[in-house]
Amino acid sequence: MQDPNVAPWGALDRYQAHFLVGIPDYNERARKGADVFARTRLETRGHFAAKKVESVSWEGPSHPLLVRLNQDAELNEMIAKQSAWDAAIFVEQTGENIRIHGRWRDGASFGIGRDMFEVYDRIAGHVRESCLPPVQ
Amino acid sequence: MHDDEPDTFEAMTWPEKFAGMLAGIGVEAEACGVGTTPAESGDYYSRYAASTPRMVTNRGCAVLKGCNMDAVHIVQKG
């Protein structure tokens, strides 16, 4: 007889959306410098449901992208308006793609709004400016 | 008590749902089949940061148009 109380198994109810920026031939150029990685560092106030983001900065290995992200005060203000969960943003290189993503979300709250899309799009713009080969 | 939830639903993949959400905010997106884009092969994380998941499930991609990003890749943990 099968166990009537089956233990949970399989994939979890946690999803992530990775926004991709393709950098063709980047690996050749990457050998001359550090791989792309940047993530937000949040200064927060309060706890639990009342937690608010006060300021946002970016941290990671030295790269022109990191400089651009830290200099974009308007972008960091846009991120600071989001919840602490949404304000955690990661930019990392995997092969010929730069991935921009946040934290895990359960299926009911997984999605994208206008504000967060504008944030990701602006970050992708900086990625293109700092990582794409110069126009010949 | 009567359940208000409809008995039937439209089965959609996550890229299709996500593309619908993007269309709702005015971004043109087209869902692709699972495993049809090169970005879905290889690593999904650079392993630079600690505590990145070791096992993820690929849920497919959606191609974006008219923005700085090329596509969105949906992954599921575990």
PDB file of C-alpha atoms in Angstrom:
ATOM      1  CA  MET A   1       0.000   0.000   0.000  1.00  0.00           C
ATOM      2  CA  GLN A   2       1.332   3.460  -0.890  1.00  0.00           C
ATOM      3  CA  ASP A   3       2.033   6.053   1.751  1.00  0.00           C
ATOM      4  CA  PRO A   4      -1.094   8.263   1.904  1.00  0.00           C
ATOM      5  CA  ASN A   5       0.925  11.172   3.379  1.00  0.00           C
ATOM      6  CA  VAL A   6       3.416  11.815   0.613  1.00  0.00           C
ATOM      7  CA  ALA A   7       6.268  14.181   1.502  1.00  0.00           C
ATOM      8  CA  PRO A   8       6.500  17.263  -0.754  1.00  0.00           C
ATOM      9  CA  TRP A   9       8.912  16.957  -3.657  1.00  0.00           C
ATOM     10  CA  GLY A  10       9.748  18.534  -6.996  1.00  0.00           C
ATOM     11  CA  ALA A  11      10.366  22.114  -8.045  1.00  0.00           C
ATOM     12  CA  LEU A  12       9.478  24.832  -5.550  1.00  0.00           C
ATOM     13  CA  ASP A  13       6.944  27.623  -5.920  1.00  0.00           C
ATOM     14  CA  ARG A  14       9.721  30.177  -6.416  1.00  0.00           C
ATOM     15  CA  TYR A  15      10.344  31.952  -9.694  1.00  0.00           C
ATOM     16  CA  GLN A  16      12.854  34.443 -11.059  1.00  0.00           C
ATOM     17  CA  ALA A  17      12.870  36.524 -14.225  1.00  0.00           C
ATOM     18  CA  HIS A  18      16.307  37.054 -15.733  1.00  0.00           C
ATOM     19  CA  PHE A  19      16.383  39.961 -18.162  1.00  0.00           C
ATOM     20  CA  LEU A  20      19.073  39.265 -20.728  1.00  0.00           C
ATOM     21  CA  VAL A  21      21.328  41.687 -22.537  1.00  0.00           C
ATOM     22  CA  GLY A  22      23.301  39.925 -25.243  1.00  0.00           C
ATOM     23  CA  ILE A  23      26.950  40.888 -25.510  1.00  0.00           C
ATOM     24  CA  PRO A  24      28.312  39.139 -28.625  1.00  0.00           C
ATOM     25  CA  ASP A  25      32.046  38.515 -28.674  1.00  0.00           C
ATOM     26  CA  TYR A  26      32.250  39.730 -25.103  1.00  0.00           C
ATOM     27  CA  ASN A  27      34.332  36.780 -23.936  1.00  0.00           C
ATOM     28  CA  GLU A  28      37.169  37.957 -26.111  1.00  0.00           C
ATOM     29  CA  ARG A  29      37.031  41.395 -24.541  1.00  0.00           C
ATOM     30  CA  ALA A  30      36.371  40.028 -21.052  1.00  0.00           C
ATOM     31  CA  ARG A  31      39.825  38.442 -20.941  1.00  0.00           C
ATOM     32  CA  LYS A  32      41.237  41.939 -20.757  1.00  0.00           C
ATOM     33  CA  GLY A  33      39.222  42.861 -17.685  1.00  0.00           C
ATOM     34  CA  ALA A  34      36.977  41.641 -14.886  1.00  0.00           C
ATOM     35  CA  ASP A  35      33.718  39.802 -15.549  1.00  0.00           C
ATOM     36  CA  VAL A  36      30.618  41.872 -15.078  1.00  0.00           C
ATOM     37  CA  PHE A  37      29.031  41.603 -11.653  1.00  0.00           C
ATOM     38  CA  ALA A  38      27.138  44.207  -9.678  1.00  0.00           C
ATOM     39  CA  ARG A  39      24.481  44.109  -7.002  1.00  0.00           C
ATOM     40  CA  THR A  40      22.595  46.662  -4.982  1.00  0.00           C
ATOM     41  CA  ARG A  41      23.605  47.499  -1.454  1.00  0.00           C
ATOM     42  CA  LEU A  42      20.618  48.831   0.463  1.00  0.00           C
ATOM     43  CA  GLU A  43      20.447  51.149   3.432  1.00  0.00           C
ATOM     44  CA  THR A  44      17.142  50.368   5.083  1.00  0.00           C
ATOM     45  CA  ARG A  45      15.088  51.605   7.995  1.00  0.00           C
ATOM     46  CA  GLY A  46      12.523  49.651   9.981  1.00  0.00           C
ATOM     47  CA  HIS A  47      11.711  45.999  10.199  1.00  0.00           C
ATOM     48  CA  PHE A  48       9.283  43.490   8.703  1.00  0.00           C
ATOM     49  CA  ALA A  49       6.360  45.073   6.865  1.00  0.00           C
ATOM     50  CA  ALA A  50       7.528  48.593   7.740  1.00  0.00           C
ATOM     51  CA  LYS A  51      10.972  48.108   6.213  1.00  0.00           C
ATOM     52  CA  LYS A  52      11.800  50.952   3.833  1.00  0.00           C
ATOM     53  CA  VAL A  53      14.784  51.525   1.580  1.00  0.00           C
ATOM     54  CA  GLU A  54      16.551  54.789   2.345  1.00  0.00           C
ATOM     55  CA  SER A  55      19.406  54.692  -0.163  1.00  0.00           C
ATOM     56  CA  VAL A  56      20.837  52.407  -2.818  1.00  0.00           C
ATOM     57  CA  SER A  57      24.405  51.920  -3.943  1.00  0.00           C
ATOM     58  CA  TRP A  58      26.044  49.311  -6.101  1.00  0.00           C
ATOM     59  CA  GLU A  59      28.884  46.982  -5.164  1.00  0.00           C
ATOM     60  CA  GLY A  60      31.007  44.519  -7.067  1.00  0.00           C
ATOM     61  CA  PRO A  61      34.385  44.125  -8.769  1.00  0.00           C
ATOM     62  CA  SER A  62      35.812  47.206 -10.388  1.00  0.00           C
ATOM     63  CA  HIS A  63      34.211  47.728 -13.794  1.00  0.00           C
ATOM     64  CA  PRO A  64      32.974  50.732 -15.805  1.00  0.00           C
ATOM     65  CA  LEU A  65      29.407  49.444 -15.319  1.00  0.00           C
ATOM     66  CA  LEU A  66      29.719  49.768 -11.550  1.00  0.00           C
ATOM     67  CA  VAL A  67      30.841  53.370 -11.899  1.00  0.00           C
ATOM     68  CA  ARG A  68      27.921  54.210 -14.198  1.00  0.00           C
ATOM     69  CA  LEU A  69      25.370  52.573 -11.892  1.00  0.00           C
ATOM     70  CA  ASN A  70      26.653  54.421  -8.822  1.00  0.00           C
ATOM     71  CA  GLN A  71      26.682  57.726 -10.671  1.00  0.00           C
ATOM     72  CA  ASP A  72      23.062  57.397 -11.842  1.00  0.00           C
ATOM     73  CA  ALA A  73      21.311  59.068  -8.923  1.00  0.00           C
ATOM     74  CA  GLU A  74      17.918  59.007 -10.639  1.00  0.00           C
ATOM     75  CA  LEU A  75      18.116  55.239 -11.125  1.00  0.00           C
ATOM     76  CA  ASN A  76      19.026  54.709  -7.481  1.00  0.00           C
ATOM     77  CA  GLU A  77      16.114  56.884  -6.374  1.00  0.00           C
ATOM     78  CA  MET A  78      13.784  54.804  -8.546  1.00  0.00           C
ATOM     79  CA  ILE A  79      15.103  51.643  -6.880  1.00  0.00           C
ATOM     80  CA  ALA A  80      14.776  53.166  -3.392  1.00  0.00           C
ATOM     81  CA  LYS A  81      11.035  53.671  -3.970  1.00  0.00           C
ATOM     82  CA  GLN A  82      10.555  49.909  -4.317  1.00  0.00           C
ATOM     83  CA  SER A  83      10.201  47.422  -1.513  1.00  0.00           C
ATOM     84  CA  ALA A  84      13.358  46.028   0.071  1.00  0.00           C
ATOM     85  CA  TRP A  85      12.671  42.716  -1.678  1.00  0.00           C
ATOM     86  CA  ASP A  86      12.368  44.281  -5.142  1.00  0.00           C
ATOM     87  CA  ALA A  87      15.284  46.643  -4.572  1.00  0.00           C
ATOM     88  CA  ALA A  88      17.718  43.712  -4.374  1.00  0.00           C
ATOM     89  CA  ILE A  89      18.989  43.582  -7.968  1.00  0.00           C
ATOM     90  CA  PHE A  90      21.820  41.513  -9.357  1.00  0.00           C
ATOM     91  CA  VAL A  91      23.701  42.028 -12.623  1.00  0.00           C
ATOM     92  CA  GLU A  92      25.949  39.151 -13.612  1.00  0.00           C
ATOM     93  CA  GLN A  93      27.557  37.800 -16.727  1.00  0.00           C
ATOM     94  CA  THR A  94      26.957  34.243 -17.902  1.00  0.00           C
ATOM     95  CA  GLY A  95      28.649  33.574 -21.186  1.00  0.00           C
ATOM     96  CA  GLU A  96      27.521  36.016 -23.827  1.00  0.00           C
ATOM     97  CA  ASN A  97      24.616  37.333 -21.796  1.00  0.00           C
ATOM     98  CA  ILE A  98      24.443  39.782 -18.975  1.00  0.00           C
ATOM     99  CA  ARG A  99      21.582  38.782 -16.669  1.00  0.00           C
ATOM    100  CA  ILE A 100      19.664  41.310 -14.617  1.00  0.00           C
ATOM    101  CA  HIS A 101      17.444  39.733 -11.991  1.00  0.00           C
ATOM    102  CA  GLY A 102      15.987  40.171  -8.553  1.00  0.00           C
ATOM    103  CA  ARG A 103      15.152  37.733  -5.793  1.00  0.00           C
ATOM    104  CA  TRP A 104      12.879  34.710  -5.815  1.00  0.00           C
ATOM    105  CA  ARG A 105       9.142  35.271  -5.859  1.00  0.00           C
ATOM    106  CA  ASP A 106       6.303  32.841  -5.254  1.00  0.00           C
ATOM    107  CA  GLY A 107       3.933  32.174  -8.133  1.00  0.00           C
ATOM    108  CA  ALA A 108       1.160  34.428  -6.845  1.00  0.00           C
ATOM    109  CA  SER A 109       3.367  37.516  -6.546  1.00  0.00           C
ATOM    110  CA  PHE A 110       5.669  36.755  -9.493  1.00  0.00           C
ATOM    111  CA  GLY A 111       5.326  39.290 -12.274  1.00  0.00           C
ATOM    112  CA  ILE A 112       6.548  42.628 -13.527  1.00  0.00           C
ATOM    113  CA  GLY A 113       5.194  46.134 -13.089  1.00  0.00           C
ATOM    114  CA  ARG A 114       5.890  49.339 -14.938  1.00  0.00           C
ATOM    115  CA  ASP A 115       8.187  50.740 -12.247  1.00  0.00           C
ATOM    116  CA  MET A 116      10.417  47.681 -12.008  1.00  0.00           C
ATOM    117  CA  PHE A 117      10.568  47.310 -15.784  1.00  0.00           C
ATOM    118  CA  GLU A 118      11.772  50.910 -16.071  1.00  0.00           C
ATOM    119  CA  VAL A 119      14.474  50.145 -13.502  1.00  0.00           C
ATOM    120  CA  TYR A 120      15.647  47.021 -15.308  1.00  0.00           C
ATOM    121  CA  ASP A 121      15.546  48.787 -18.667  1.00  0.00           C
ATOM    122  CA  ARG A 122      17.653  51.652 -17.356  1.00  0.00           C
ATOM    123  CA  ILE A 123      20.191  49.218 -15.902  1.00  0.00           C
ATOM    124  CA  ALA A 124      20.273  47.396 -19.251  1.00  0.00           C
ATOM    125  CA  GLY A 125      20.996  50.703 -20.933  1.00  0.00           C
ATOM    126  CA  HIS A 126      24.045  51.168 -18.708  1.00  0.00           C
ATOM    127  CA  VAL A 127      25.099  47.586 -19.444  1.00  0.00           C
ATOM    128  CA  ARG A 128      24.965  48.294 -23.164  1.00  0.00           C
ATOM    129  CA  GLU A 129      26.887  51.533 -22.811  1.00  0.00           C
ATOM    130  CA  SER A 130      29.665  50.002 -20.718  1.00  0.00           C
ATOM    131  CA  CYS A 131      29.916  46.490 -22.199  1.00  0.00           C
ATOM    132  CA  LEU A 132      29.072  46.681 -25.878  1.00  0.00           C
ATOM    133  CA  PRO A 133      31.921  47.045 -28.367  1.00  0.00           C
ATOM    134  CA  PRO A 134      32.308  50.609 -29.595  1.00  0.00           C
ATOM    135  CA  VAL A 135      30.579  51.394 -32.878  1.00  0.00           C
ATOM    136  CA  GLN A 136      33.122  51.217 -35.717  1.00  0.00           C
TER     137      GLN A 136
ATOM    138  CA  MET B   1     -20.882  27.976  -0.506  1.00  0.00           C
ATOM    139  CA  HIS B   2     -20.423  28.529  -4.218  1.00  0.00           C
ATOM    140  CA  ASP B   3     -16.848  28.853  -5.423  1.00  0.00           C
ATOM    141  CA  ASP B   4     -16.402  31.944  -7.598  1.00  0.00           C
ATOM    142  CA  GLU B   5     -13.348  30.519  -9.296  1.00  0.00           C
ATOM    143  CA  PRO B   6     -14.188  29.397 -12.869  1.00  0.00           C
ATOM    144  CA  ASP B   7     -14.192  25.692 -13.580  1.00  0.00           C
ATOM    145  CA  THR B   8     -12.107  26.096 -16.705  1.00  0.00           C
ATOM    146  CA  PHE B   9      -8.864  27.986 -17.184  1.00  0.00           C
ATOM    147  CA  GLU B  10      -6.555  28.713 -20.076  1.00  0.00           C
ATOM    148  CA  ALA B  11      -3.332  26.733 -19.735  1.00  0.00           C
ATOM    149  CA  MET B  12      -0.421  29.083 -20.343  1.00  0.00           C
ATOM    150  CA  THR B  13       3.311  28.684 -19.929  1.00  0.00           C
ATOM    151  CA  TRP B  14       5.169  31.115 -17.714  1.00  0.00           C
ATOM    152  CA  PRO B  15       6.760  32.945 -20.677  1.00  0.00           C
ATOM    153  CA  GLU B  16       3.278  33.412 -22.135  1.00  0.00           C
ATOM    154  CA  LYS B  17       1.956  34.750 -18.838  1.00  0.00           C
ATOM    155  CA  PHE B  18       4.969  37.030 -18.485  1.00  0.00           C
ATOM    156  CA  ALA B  19       4.590  38.244 -22.054  1.00  0.00           C
ATOM    157  CA  GLY B  20       0.982  39.073 -21.250  1.00  0.00           C
ATOM    158  CA  MET B  21       2.066  41.060 -18.195  1.00  0.00           C
ATOM    159  CA  LEU B  22       4.604  42.937 -20.291  1.00  0.00           C
ATOM    160  CA  ALA B  23       1.979  43.663 -22.932  1.00  0.00           C
ATOM    161  CA  GLY B  24      -0.161  45.100 -20.155  1.00  0.00           C
ATOM    162  CA  ILE B  25       2.533  47.671 -19.386  1.00  0.00           C
ATOM    163  CA  GLY B  26       3.129  48.454 -23.048  1.00  0.00           C
ATOM    164  CA  VAL B  27       6.168  46.288 -23.784  1.00  0.00           C
ATOM    165  CA  GLU B  28       6.126  44.084 -26.866  1.00  0.00           C
ATOM    166  CA  ALA B  29       7.106  40.522 -25.994  1.00  0.00           C
ATOM    167  CA  GLU B  30       6.806  37.152 -27.658  1.00  0.00           C
ATOM    168  CA  ALA B  31       7.066  33.879 -25.752  1.00  0.00           C
ATOM    169  CA  CYS B  32       9.352  31.137 -27.064  1.00  0.00           C
ATOM    170  CA  GLY B  33       9.250  27.396 -26.527  1.00  0.00           C
ATOM    171  CA  VAL B  34      11.362  25.828 -23.792  1.00  0.00           C
ATOM    172  CA  GLY B  35      14.910  25.157 -24.967  1.00  0.00           C
ATOM    173  CA  THR B  36      14.678  27.146 -28.182  1.00  0.00           C
ATOM    174  CA  THR B  37      17.099  29.941 -27.281  1.00  0.00           C
ATOM    175  CA  PRO B  38      20.861  29.639 -26.694  1.00  0.00           C
ATOM    176  CA  ALA B  39      20.612  31.511 -23.381  1.00  0.00           C
ATOM    177  CA  GLU B  40      18.784  28.545 -21.852  1.00  0.00           C
ATOM    178  CA  SER B  41      21.851  26.331 -22.159  1.00  0.00           C
ATOM    179  CA  GLY B  42      24.816  26.822 -19.900  1.00  0.00           C
ATOM    180  CA  ASP B  43      24.943  28.395 -16.481  1.00  0.00           C
ATOM    181  CA  TYR B  44      22.222  30.733 -15.267  1.00  0.00           C
ATOM    182  CA  TYR B  45      24.374  32.236 -12.515  1.00  0.00           C
ATOM    183  CA  SER B  46      27.935  33.467 -12.481  1.00  0.00           C
ATOM    184  CA  ARG B  47      28.596  31.917  -9.028  1.00  0.00           C
ATOM    185  CA  TYR B  48      30.250  35.153  -8.010  1.00  0.00           C
ATOM    186  CA  ALA B  49      27.743  35.708  -5.210  1.00  0.00           C
ATOM    187  CA  ALA B  50      27.272  33.173  -2.451  1.00  0.00           C
ATOM    188  CA  SER B  51      24.015  31.232  -1.961  1.00  0.00           C
ATOM    189  CA  THR B  52      22.965  30.994  -5.567  1.00  0.00           C
ATOM    190  CA  PRO B  53      20.842  27.903  -6.166  1.00  0.00           C
ATOM    191  CA  ARG B  54      22.476  24.746  -7.395  1.00  0.00           C
ATOM    192  CA  MET B  55      19.399  23.419  -9.183  1.00  0.00           C
ATOM    193  CA  VAL B  56      16.934  25.430 -11.206  1.00  0.00           C
ATOM    194  CA  THR B  57      14.259  24.472 -13.709  1.00  0.00           C
ATOM    195  CA  ASN B  58      14.165  26.233 -17.049  1.00  0.00           C
ATOM    196  CA  ARG B  59      10.709  27.589 -17.820  1.00  0.00           C
ATOM    197  CA  GLY B  60      11.500  29.231 -21.163  1.00  0.00           C
ATOM    198  CA  CYS B  61      12.172  32.645 -22.593  1.00  0.00           C
ATOM    199  CA  ALA B  62      10.273  35.543 -24.061  1.00  0.00           C
ATOM    200  CA  VAL B  63      11.865  37.820 -26.628  1.00  0.00           C
ATOM    201  CA  LEU B  64      11.500  41.546 -25.909  1.00  0.00           C
ATOM    202  CA  LYS B  65      11.310  44.308 -28.495  1.00  0.00           C
ATOM    203  CA  GLY B  66      11.665  48.043 -28.274  1.00  0.00           C
ATOM    204  CA  CYS B  67      13.769  48.132 -25.113  1.00  0.00           C
ATOM    205  CA  ASN B  68      17.364  47.731 -23.983  1.00  0.00           C
ATOM    206  CA  MET B  69      16.897  44.091 -23.058  1.00  0.00           C
ATOM    207  CA  ASP B  70      16.869  41.267 -25.579  1.00  0.00           C
ATOM    208  CA  ALA B  71      14.871  38.624 -23.748  1.00  0.00           C
ATOM    209  CA  VAL B  72      13.556  37.511 -20.381  1.00  0.00           C
ATOM    210  CA  HIS B  73      14.334  34.037 -19.083  1.00  0.00           C
ATOM    211  CA  ILE B  74      11.992  32.494 -16.508  1.00  0.00           C
ATOM    212  CA  VAL B  75      13.527  30.013 -14.082  1.00  0.00           C
ATOM    213  CA  GLN B  76      12.028  28.058 -11.203  1.00  0.00           C
ATOM    214  CA  LYS B  77      13.896  27.024  -8.090  1.00  0.00           C
ATOM    215  CA  GLY B  78      14.468  23.340  -7.564  1.00  0.00           C
TER     216      GLY B  78
END
